[in-house]
Amino acid sequence: MALSPKDLFSQDEFWILLFFLGAVLFNWPILSLAIGRMSAASIPTVLAYISAVWILIIAILYWFDRGSES
Amino acid sequence: MISPQLAIVVMVLYLLLLFGIAQYAVRRGLEGRSIVQNPYVYALSLCVYVSAWTYYGSIGRAATTGLEFLPIYIGPVLAMTLGWVLIRKMIRVSKEYRLCSISDFISYRYGSSYVIGALVAVLSLVMVTPYVALQLIAISISLDVLSGHTLLFGVDGTRRLIVALLLGVFAVIFGARHMDPMEHHEGLILVVAFESVVKLAAFLLVGVYVVYGMFGGYHVILDQISQAPQYLELTDVDFTLWFSLTLISFFAVLLLPRQFHVTVVENAEEKQLKKAMWLFPLYMLLINLFVPAIAFAGVLLKTPGLADAYVISIPESHGQNLLAGLVFIGGFSAATAMIMVESVAVGGMMLNNLELPYLLRKIGKGKNLPATLINMKRLNILLVVMLGYLYSRLVAYDILASIGIVSFLAVSQLAPAALGGLYWKKGNRLGAVAGLVSGLFLWIYTALIPALASEGSWLYEGLVKNGPAGLTVFKPTALLGSQLDIWTHSLFWSLLVNASLFVLVSLLYKPSPEEEAQAEAFVDIYQGKSLKPAKMSIAQMGTVAELESTLALYVGQDRATFLVDAELARLGTDRETIDGKQLLELWNAFERVLTGSVGSSTTRMIVEDSVPVRPVVEAAVATEATYDLPPGHIFIVPEKGYEVFTDQITHGVEGLCVTHLDPDEVRSRWGFKETPIIVLGRERGKDHYISPTNLPLLFMTLKSFVESSKNSLVLLDNIEMLVKANQTLVPEKEVLDFVYEIELLARKSRLVLAERHEFVHIDLKGEIAEARELIFTLGPLSYYLFSVFSQTMLSRLDEAVKRDVIDEANDLISAGGFFEEAGQKRPSDESPEASCEPDMRDAVRSPSPNLRVDASIVLSRRAFFVAIRRLARIIKKHDQEFDLGASVANLMKSYGRSRYEVLLVPGTTYVVEETKPSKSMELYAELVNHGMDGLCISRYNPDTLFERYGISQKTVIWLTQKSEPGFRTVDPTNFPRLSSMISEFLSRANYPVILLEGLGYLITQSNYETVLRFIQSQRDEIAIKDAIMLVHIDPLSLDTKELHRLKSELEPFEV
């Protein structure tokens, strides 16, 4: 049976995984894929990529906070 | 451009505003409506991370090196993903043990190590001084941009000095109001949170102005910069440096003194962290939103001056003085918040870890120590700020700009000890010291020196450029020829050596039991393994008044009284009725309060200073000791107790004399001088007096003495007097507990009891007799024990059943058939109720209202359990549900007895049926570990039994046809030899239990009939010698008939 997000957040391993995924997404080699490319709105891809990962992390952490409140 | 005087006035007005905000927070806190407990305030206070270095420096780095400003913020964002695992654990540990700084946190983990506390404090001071200087210079530069470089009062640096003084005074007012740093700094935290809002608002405003007011959109700036020649450089990333900066900023946000302070010390409740976990990364995102735009705009506009100052110089150069002023206030906010929190945190560390330990030794316990301590803390805060000021006068800004990273690198050196210690129990004090010292050295060599050495200086030419004495292999920026950027290089080598030594040295050296206990409590904090007082060798006991007066020395009398009363209320007791266990908890709380006030290492010194009796070695005499008293034993010496004691202490043993005699007489008669004496009495004198009715205090004093000595002897003269003194005052159980605990303590020491012959129920052969089980050996204790057990057994019955049981038991007692052996009775005149009428005697001394037991009865261990089983049988007749094992299980455990002992009847051979003999082995091991003499006859290798069940190899006879040196072996066909070995064991054992395992093997090697005959003969031997025998059989290894015949000879026993 699948666990609810609350159950997921209650497990230390989830946070460790999130940390490592974050560390991987913010570093070489994934980060190098975004270097030197220009996106459509003239925003360098690297900036857009870093912002997206950053916002994703904030969203997960916000979800954790809201989830535990409810 | 505004005038410098106006700028100073603006700063002062802003500080006054902060002062008002702080006062408001304090007032709210005093009214019980704390505003800083709001999770949003907590989250904003964490943003003290954004100092002037990051506020101005991010723009500078973005304008010169492109995206490399980002890892400084990515590290903290990643740290927040571990918030609920890592930061929450740091908070939990710190709250539990009232740890109020990062130095306390680390030193407490390693046994409250003074060395580690001092090392971390020194590292913090070294790291913080240039960092504070950087903030002051940043304010100074922004002032220059705002109002031009003019001299105030005609002296260069005056403005900076004024700023430093203002900030120092502000930090003193709100950071050192009281001596308990664990109390929240309401004013300081609200100010920091407010300043976080101000700096963010200022940054966003200038960002919006530059992006939309000057360029018409973010994309316009990006479009234009993409045409610039340096564009590729600005959007490129050095991945190695990127990773290093991410890692050090990850460590920094957890371990920087100011971050630890706001995140851990000022945390009101753990759930605040949940909000901070997303708000803090969001804040980091917002404050960086316009960093690339402002930096690129500065490049495109060719703004003059330092790139770091673009954020203020762009609006200023375009006539936006108000906006520039707001940005200045934002930068000023970033700097002031950092300086205030950092100086408070480091000032406290210096006091607790560097100054107090020295002061306590030098000036002792002065009359007004609380005032001295708080004043010293204030001076420390000012010192931190003024050192920063002096540093800022000596070093140029371009060098200081890299100091931020140098500081982050320094704080990374704390990571192996701090974070490793949080999860790895084996990490110990020596490992932590080795790691910290090596890390500190390598940080100085590879980061600090290269950062400070300007080109052309002797340091640069003589060391940095070519290595020491031209040895390029030791070049500070290229150790062993490694080709890395300076920061990665420093991080790699310093952390590699630091972490390796931490692990290696920790594995090589075993920590002390106290440190081990602290490590376990630290790492297993979620399992509720708080430090038990019994495990804390530093825990000392005294009266509540003694405890309060010691605490008052450090926190003041009023506060000490308040804290003690509050803790007594929490424990549900008061000063008059507090019991031993509660007193222990009170001392535990006392240590926590002291740790919160003066730090863990100083607390350790204070508590150790309050040890009532210290082990001392008397001047040795030249002759050999007359008596041989091996450690770990109890000796009863009726006449020559003091002679034996003196003989031992004048031959290198550290003694403690507990006596009811006049201590001066004892000293003059026996000629010892240094050895401490505890007098059992209520008077006060130069010796330590303990009331004979204060058994918990007496026990804890003995315990602290024994645990602080490696070769100790305690003379106790005598238990008889203690029993008499407590006869009508304390419950019998408390006396029993005391005697049993003393018996356990004797295993770590030697105990000499100077008891009268009449008080002892064993044969005293010679002058010195060894005693094993005091509760069955001395005075009325076995009666006390029966009293406690029978009351417990009867307490579960309803009144009608209880009456029937008591009547039947009394009949049996009257007929003399209840107690198997009366033993030697104490003389009747010793019995307190001897003078009473018979009916009164029952009322005074019977264990329950109507169970008539003679109080002078003496029961051996065997007789005691026989009586208990007889009482149980009577109960069982009236109440089928009664379970003897369950009803007395806790009592059995509390007196170190196996719960099975009461169920196994001496003189019986039991059969335990199971396929593998695991339960049989466990039962045997439990009985032997709880005081029975054991013999295990087994097919298994004795080493295996020790490994699996902890069964001592010495108690095992190995059934094997091979003769193995070092083991007792017997051929499985040699039954006569086996019988003689059992007989020999039974003849010398005091309370024997035998386990026979390997029946299948014996049958295989001979035949069933022979084995059965052997068991039958042993069964008789067991019955005669009142021993217990357990025979393990595997029911599948025998056919039904064989099994039946065997079982018919034996009693079944279910484990």
Short mmCIF file of N, CA, C and O in Angstrom, two decimals, chain B residues 581-633:
data_model
loop_
_atom_site.label_atom_id
_atom_site.label_comp_id
_atom_site.label_asym_id
_atom_site.label_seq_id
_atom_site.Cartn_x
_atom_site.Cartn_y
_atom_site.Cartn_z
N LYS B 581 15.58 9.62 44.96
CA LYS B 581 15.50 9.65 43.50
C LYS B 581 15.22 11.07 43.02
O LYS B 581 15.80 11.54 42.04
N GLN B 582 14.33 11.74 43.74
CA GLN B 582 14.00 13.12 43.35
C GLN B 582 15.18 14.05 43.56
O GLN B 582 15.41 14.97 42.77
N LEU B 583 15.95 13.76 44.61
CA LEU B 583 17.14 14.58 44.86
C LEU B 583 18.13 14.42 43.70
O LEU B 583 18.76 15.38 43.26
N LEU B 584 18.22 13.19 43.22
CA LEU B 584 19.09 12.95 42.06
C LEU B 584 18.62 13.75 40.85
O LEU B 584 19.42 14.36 40.14
N GLU B 585 17.32 13.74 40.63
CA GLU B 585 16.78 14.49 39.48
C GLU B 585 16.99 15.98 39.66
O GLU B 585 17.25 16.71 38.70
N LEU B 586 16.91 16.42 40.91
CA LEU B 586 17.14 17.84 41.18
C LEU B 586 18.58 18.22 40.86
O LEU B 586 18.85 19.28 40.28
N TRP B 587 19.51 17.33 41.21
CA TRP B 587 20.91 17.60 40.88
C TRP B 587 21.14 17.60 39.37
O TRP B 587 21.93 18.37 38.85
N ASN B 588 20.41 16.73 38.73
CA ASN B 588 20.51 16.67 37.27
C ASN B 588 20.06 18.01 36.67
O ASN B 588 20.70 18.56 35.78
N ALA B 589 18.93 18.49 37.18
CA ALA B 589 18.41 19.78 36.71
C ALA B 589 19.38 20.90 37.05
O ALA B 589 19.60 21.83 36.26
N PHE B 590 19.98 20.82 38.21
CA PHE B 590 20.96 21.81 38.65
C PHE B 590 22.14 21.88 37.66
O PHE B 590 22.59 22.96 37.27
N GLU B 591 22.59 20.71 37.24
CA GLU B 591 23.70 20.69 36.27
C GLU B 591 23.27 21.31 34.95
O GLU B 591 24.06 22.00 34.29
N ARG B 592 22.03 21.08 34.57
CA ARG B 592 21.57 21.65 33.31
C ARG B 592 21.48 23.17 33.40
O ARG B 592 21.86 23.88 32.47
N VAL B 593 21.00 23.67 34.54
CA VAL B 593 20.92 25.13 34.71
C VAL B 593 22.32 25.72 34.66
O VAL B 593 22.57 26.72 33.99
N LEU B 594 23.24 25.08 35.36
CA LEU B 594 24.62 25.60 35.36
C LEU B 594 25.21 25.54 33.96
O LEU B 594 25.91 26.47 33.53
N THR B 595 24.94 24.45 33.24
CA THR B 595 25.46 24.33 31.88
C THR B 595 24.93 25.48 31.03
O THR B 595 25.67 26.08 30.25
N GLY B 596 23.66 25.80 31.21
CA GLY B 596 23.08 26.90 30.46
C GLY B 596 23.68 28.24 30.85
O GLY B 596 23.75 29.16 30.04
N SER B 597 24.15 28.35 32.08
CA SER B 597 24.67 29.64 32.54
C SER B 597 26.15 29.80 32.28
O SER B 597 26.60 30.87 31.88
N VAL B 598 26.91 28.76 32.56
CA VAL B 598 28.37 28.93 32.48
C VAL B 598 29.03 27.93 31.54
O VAL B 598 30.26 27.89 31.48
N GLY B 599 28.25 27.16 30.81
CA GLY B 599 28.85 26.26 29.83
C GLY B 599 29.13 24.89 30.43
O GLY B 599 29.21 24.74 31.65
N SER B 600 29.29 23.91 29.54
CA SER B 600 29.41 22.53 30.02
C SER B 600 30.73 22.25 30.70
O SER B 600 30.80 21.58 31.72
N SER B 601 31.84 22.78 30.14
CA SER B 601 33.12 22.43 30.74
C SER B 601 33.30 23.08 32.11
O SER B 601 33.85 22.50 33.03
N THR B 602 32.79 24.33 32.25
CA THR B 602 32.89 24.99 33.55
C THR B 602 31.99 24.29 34.56
O THR B 602 32.37 24.12 35.73
N THR B 603 30.82 23.87 34.10
CA THR B 603 29.91 23.14 35.01
C THR B 603 30.59 21.90 35.55
O THR B 603 30.52 21.58 36.72
N ARG B 604 31.28 21.22 34.67
CA ARG B 604 31.98 20.02 35.09
C ARG B 604 32.96 20.35 36.21
O ARG B 604 33.06 19.64 37.21
N MET B 605 33.68 21.46 36.04
CA MET B 605 34.64 21.86 37.08
C MET B 605 33.93 22.20 38.39
O MET B 605 34.37 21.84 39.47
N ILE B 606 32.81 22.91 38.26
CA ILE B 606 32.08 23.32 39.47
C ILE B 606 31.58 22.10 40.21
O ILE B 606 31.74 21.97 41.42
N VAL B 607 30.98 21.18 39.47
CA VAL B 607 30.41 20.00 40.11
C VAL B 607 31.52 19.14 40.71
O VAL B 607 31.39 18.61 41.81
N GLU B 608 32.62 19.02 39.99
CA GLU B 608 33.72 18.23 40.54
C GLU B 608 34.27 18.87 41.80
O GLU B 608 34.69 18.19 42.72
N ASP B 609 34.25 20.21 41.83
CA ASP B 609 34.72 20.90 43.03
C ASP B 609 33.83 20.63 44.23
O ASP B 609 34.26 20.76 45.37
N SER B 610 32.57 20.30 43.94
CA SER B 610 31.67 20.08 45.06
C SER B 610 31.64 18.63 45.50
O SER B 610 30.79 18.23 46.27
N VAL B 611 32.59 17.84 44.98
CA VAL B 611 32.68 16.45 45.45
C VAL B 611 32.97 16.47 46.94
O VAL B 611 33.95 17.07 47.38
N PRO B 612 32.11 15.86 47.75
CA PRO B 612 32.29 15.98 49.19
C PRO B 612 33.54 15.27 49.70
O PRO B 612 34.20 15.76 50.61
N VAL B 613 33.85 14.13 49.15
CA VAL B 613 35.03 13.41 49.63
C VAL B 613 35.89 13.00 48.45
O VAL B 613 35.42 12.41 47.50
N ARG B 614 37.13 13.37 48.51
CA ARG B 614 38.03 13.05 47.41
C ARG B 614 38.97 11.90 47.82
O ARG B 614 39.43 11.87 48.96
N PRO B 615 39.26 11.03 46.87
CA PRO B 615 40.19 9.95 47.19
C PRO B 615 41.59 10.50 47.43
O PRO B 615 42.07 11.33 46.66
N VAL B 616 42.21 10.07 48.52
CA VAL B 616 43.56 10.53 48.86
C VAL B 616 44.37 9.32 49.25
O VAL B 616 43.88 8.40 49.88
N VAL B 617 45.65 9.35 48.88
CA VAL B 617 46.54 8.27 49.30
C VAL B 617 47.31 8.75 50.52
O VAL B 617 47.94 9.80 50.49
N GLU B 618 47.24 7.98 51.58
CA GLU B 618 47.99 8.32 52.79
C GLU B 618 49.48 8.07 52.55
O GLU B 618 49.86 7.32 51.65
N ALA B 619 50.29 8.69 53.41
CA ALA B 619 51.74 8.41 53.36
C ALA B 619 51.94 6.91 53.59
O ALA B 619 51.39 6.35 54.54
N ALA B 620 52.67 6.28 52.69
CA ALA B 620 52.82 4.82 52.77
C ALA B 620 53.88 4.45 53.80
O ALA B 620 54.84 5.19 54.02
N VAL B 621 53.68 3.30 54.44
CA VAL B 621 54.71 2.79 55.34
C VAL B 621 55.55 1.77 54.57
O VAL B 621 55.12 1.24 53.54
N ALA B 622 56.75 1.53 55.09
CA ALA B 622 57.71 0.73 54.32
C ALA B 622 57.36 -0.76 54.30
O ALA B 622 57.73 -1.48 53.38
N THR B 623 56.64 -1.22 55.32
CA THR B 623 56.38 -2.66 55.42
C THR B 623 55.34 -3.13 54.40
O THR B 623 54.64 -2.32 53.80
N GLU B 624 55.25 -4.45 54.27
CA GLU B 624 54.22 -5.03 53.40
C GLU B 624 52.87 -4.96 54.11
O GLU B 624 52.81 -4.97 55.34
N ALA B 625 51.79 -4.91 53.34
CA ALA B 625 50.46 -4.91 53.96
C ALA B 625 50.23 -6.24 54.68
O ALA B 625 50.63 -7.30 54.19
N THR B 626 49.62 -6.16 55.87
CA THR B 626 49.38 -7.38 56.65
C THR B 626 48.21 -8.18 56.07
O THR B 626 48.23 -9.40 56.06
N TYR B 627 47.21 -7.46 55.59
CA TYR B 627 46.01 -8.14 55.11
C TYR B 627 45.89 -8.03 53.59
O TYR B 627 46.27 -7.01 53.00
N ASP B 628 45.36 -9.10 53.03
CA ASP B 628 45.17 -9.10 51.58
C ASP B 628 43.66 -8.99 51.29
O ASP B 628 42.92 -9.94 51.53
N LEU B 629 43.27 -7.82 50.82
CA LEU B 629 41.85 -7.62 50.51
C LEU B 629 41.69 -7.39 49.00
O LEU B 629 41.89 -6.28 48.52
N PRO B 630 41.38 -8.43 48.25
CA PRO B 630 41.23 -8.22 46.81
C PRO B 630 40.04 -7.32 46.51
O PRO B 630 39.04 -7.34 47.24
N PRO B 631 40.14 -6.53 45.42
CA PRO B 631 39.03 -5.63 45.09
C PRO B 631 37.77 -6.40 44.70
O PRO B 631 37.84 -7.55 44.28
N GLY B 632 36.64 -5.73 44.84
CA GLY B 632 35.37 -6.30 44.39
C GLY B 632 34.71 -7.20 45.42
O GLY B 632 33.78 -7.92 45.07
N HIS B 633 35.17 -7.16 46.67
CA HIS B 633 34.60 -8.06 47.68
C HIS B 633 34.15 -7.28 48.91
O HIS B 633 34.59 -6.17 49.17
#
